Coordinates of C-alpha atoms in Angstrom, one line a residue:
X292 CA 85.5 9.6 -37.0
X293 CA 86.8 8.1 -40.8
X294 CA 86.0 4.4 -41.0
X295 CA 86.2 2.0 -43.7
X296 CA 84.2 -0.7 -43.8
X297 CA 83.6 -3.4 -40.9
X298 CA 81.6 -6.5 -39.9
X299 CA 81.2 -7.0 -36.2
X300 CA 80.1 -9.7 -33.9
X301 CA 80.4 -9.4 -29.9
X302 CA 80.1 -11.2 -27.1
X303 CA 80.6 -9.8 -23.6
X304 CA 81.3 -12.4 -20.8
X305 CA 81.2 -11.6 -17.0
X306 CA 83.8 -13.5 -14.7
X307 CA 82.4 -14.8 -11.6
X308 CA 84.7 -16.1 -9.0
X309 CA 87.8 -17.3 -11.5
X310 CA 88.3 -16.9 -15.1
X311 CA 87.6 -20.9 -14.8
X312 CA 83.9 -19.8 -13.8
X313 CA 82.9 -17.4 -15.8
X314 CA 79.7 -17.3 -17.4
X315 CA 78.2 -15.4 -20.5
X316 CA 75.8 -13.0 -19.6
X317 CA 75.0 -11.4 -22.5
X318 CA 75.8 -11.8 -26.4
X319 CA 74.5 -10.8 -29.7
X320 CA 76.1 -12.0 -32.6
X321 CA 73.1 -10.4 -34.9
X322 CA 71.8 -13.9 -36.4
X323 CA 68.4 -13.2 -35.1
X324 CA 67.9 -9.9 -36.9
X325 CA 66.3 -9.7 -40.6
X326 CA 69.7 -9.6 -43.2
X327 CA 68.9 -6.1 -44.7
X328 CA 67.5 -4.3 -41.6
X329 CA 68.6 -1.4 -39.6
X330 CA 70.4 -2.4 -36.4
X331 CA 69.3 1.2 -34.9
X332 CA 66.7 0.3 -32.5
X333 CA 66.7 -4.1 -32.0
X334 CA 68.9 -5.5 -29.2
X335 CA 69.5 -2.2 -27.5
X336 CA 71.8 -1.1 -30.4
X337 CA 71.7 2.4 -31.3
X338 CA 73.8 5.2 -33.6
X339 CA 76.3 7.6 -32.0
X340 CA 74.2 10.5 -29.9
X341 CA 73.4 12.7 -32.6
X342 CA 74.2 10.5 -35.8
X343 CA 71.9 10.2 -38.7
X344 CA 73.7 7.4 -39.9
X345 CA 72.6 4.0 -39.8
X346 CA 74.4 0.2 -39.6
X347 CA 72.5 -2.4 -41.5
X348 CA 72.7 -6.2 -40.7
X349 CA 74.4 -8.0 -43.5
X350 CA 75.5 -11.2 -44.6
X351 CA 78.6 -10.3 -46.8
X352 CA 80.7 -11.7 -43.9
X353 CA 79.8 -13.5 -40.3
X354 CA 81.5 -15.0 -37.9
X355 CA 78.2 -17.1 -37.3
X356 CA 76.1 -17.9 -40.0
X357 CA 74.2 -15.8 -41.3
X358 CA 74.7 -12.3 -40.0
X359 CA 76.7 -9.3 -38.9
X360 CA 77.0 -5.7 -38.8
X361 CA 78.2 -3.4 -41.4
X362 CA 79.6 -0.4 -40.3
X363 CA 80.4 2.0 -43.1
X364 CA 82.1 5.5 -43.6
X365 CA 81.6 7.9 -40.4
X366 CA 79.3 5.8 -38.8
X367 CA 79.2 4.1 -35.2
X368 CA 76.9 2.0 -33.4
X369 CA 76.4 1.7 -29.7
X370 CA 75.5 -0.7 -27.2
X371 CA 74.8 0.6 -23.3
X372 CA 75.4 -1.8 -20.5
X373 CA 73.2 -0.1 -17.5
X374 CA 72.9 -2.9 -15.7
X375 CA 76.4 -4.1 -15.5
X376 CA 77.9 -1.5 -13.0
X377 CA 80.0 -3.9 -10.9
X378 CA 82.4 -6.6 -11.1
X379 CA 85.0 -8.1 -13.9
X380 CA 83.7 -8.6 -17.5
X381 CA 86.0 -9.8 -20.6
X382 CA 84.7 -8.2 -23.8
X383 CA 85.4 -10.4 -26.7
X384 CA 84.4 -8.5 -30.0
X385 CA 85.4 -10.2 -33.5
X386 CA 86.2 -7.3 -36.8
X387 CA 86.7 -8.3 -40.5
X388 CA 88.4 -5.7 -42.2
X389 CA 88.7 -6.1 -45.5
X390 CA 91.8 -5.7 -47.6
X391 CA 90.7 -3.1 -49.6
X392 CA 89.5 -1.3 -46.8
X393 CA 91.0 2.7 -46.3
X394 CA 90.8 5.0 -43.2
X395 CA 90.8 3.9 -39.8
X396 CA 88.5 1.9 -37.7
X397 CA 88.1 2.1 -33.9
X398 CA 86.3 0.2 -30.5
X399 CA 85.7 2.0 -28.0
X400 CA 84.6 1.1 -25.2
X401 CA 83.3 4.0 -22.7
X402 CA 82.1 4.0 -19.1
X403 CA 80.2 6.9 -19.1
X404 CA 78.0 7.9 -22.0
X405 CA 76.3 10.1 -23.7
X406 CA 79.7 11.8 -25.0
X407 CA 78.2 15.4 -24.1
X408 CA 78.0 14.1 -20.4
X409 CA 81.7 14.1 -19.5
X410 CA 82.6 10.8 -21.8
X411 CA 85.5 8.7 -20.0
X412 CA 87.0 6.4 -23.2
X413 CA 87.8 3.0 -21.1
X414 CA 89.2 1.7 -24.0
X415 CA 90.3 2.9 -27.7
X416 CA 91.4 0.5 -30.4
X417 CA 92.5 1.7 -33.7
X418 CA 93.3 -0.5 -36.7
X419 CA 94.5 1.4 -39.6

């Protein structure tokens, strides 16, 4: 998948009851990891099945002081939910794309992965 370069910070909320209700059950927005470090491996985070390629935390850009993710070239990251099978969620996910960045960028959000195992693509966003 071509991708230019992106900084991302998410938060994922479930809605109990009303939208009025709802209460955050689970939120990373990487300022607890060491600026430099691979993502692969802290938070649950991990690279595409099969990728060798890794996201780094950085601090070129954040939505909260200090850090975020930078996701370069053909890389992805992912983030697996098990224990979230039922119910509404909103997903709130925050990108900075540069100006100067080229290619396309996509989130994806899947309810069913690994992508050999019959991958169902819940949701595909692409800014180009």
């Amino acid at each position: 998948m071509k991708k230019a370069l992106a900084l991302l910070g998410v938060t994922a909320t479930l809605a109990v009851g009303t939208s009025a209700s709802a209460q955050v059950v689970w939120e990373d927005n990487f300022d607890s990891y060491e600026t430099g470090s691979a993502i692969d491996g802290q938070g649950g985070w991990e690279p595409w099945e099969g990728s060798t390629l890794v996201s780094t935390v950085s601090d070129t850009q954040a939505r909260s002081a200090p850090n975020s993710i930078e996701i370069t070239g053909a890389d992805d990251l992912v983030r697996q939910y098990t224990d979230y099978t039922t119910g509404v969620y909103a997903y709130t996910a925050w990108q900075y794309i540069p100006g100067e960045g080229s290619g396309a960028i996509s989130f994806i959000l899947l309810n069913n992965y690994p992508a050999a195992a019959n991958p169902d693509w819940s949701v595909a966003t692409t800014m180009d």
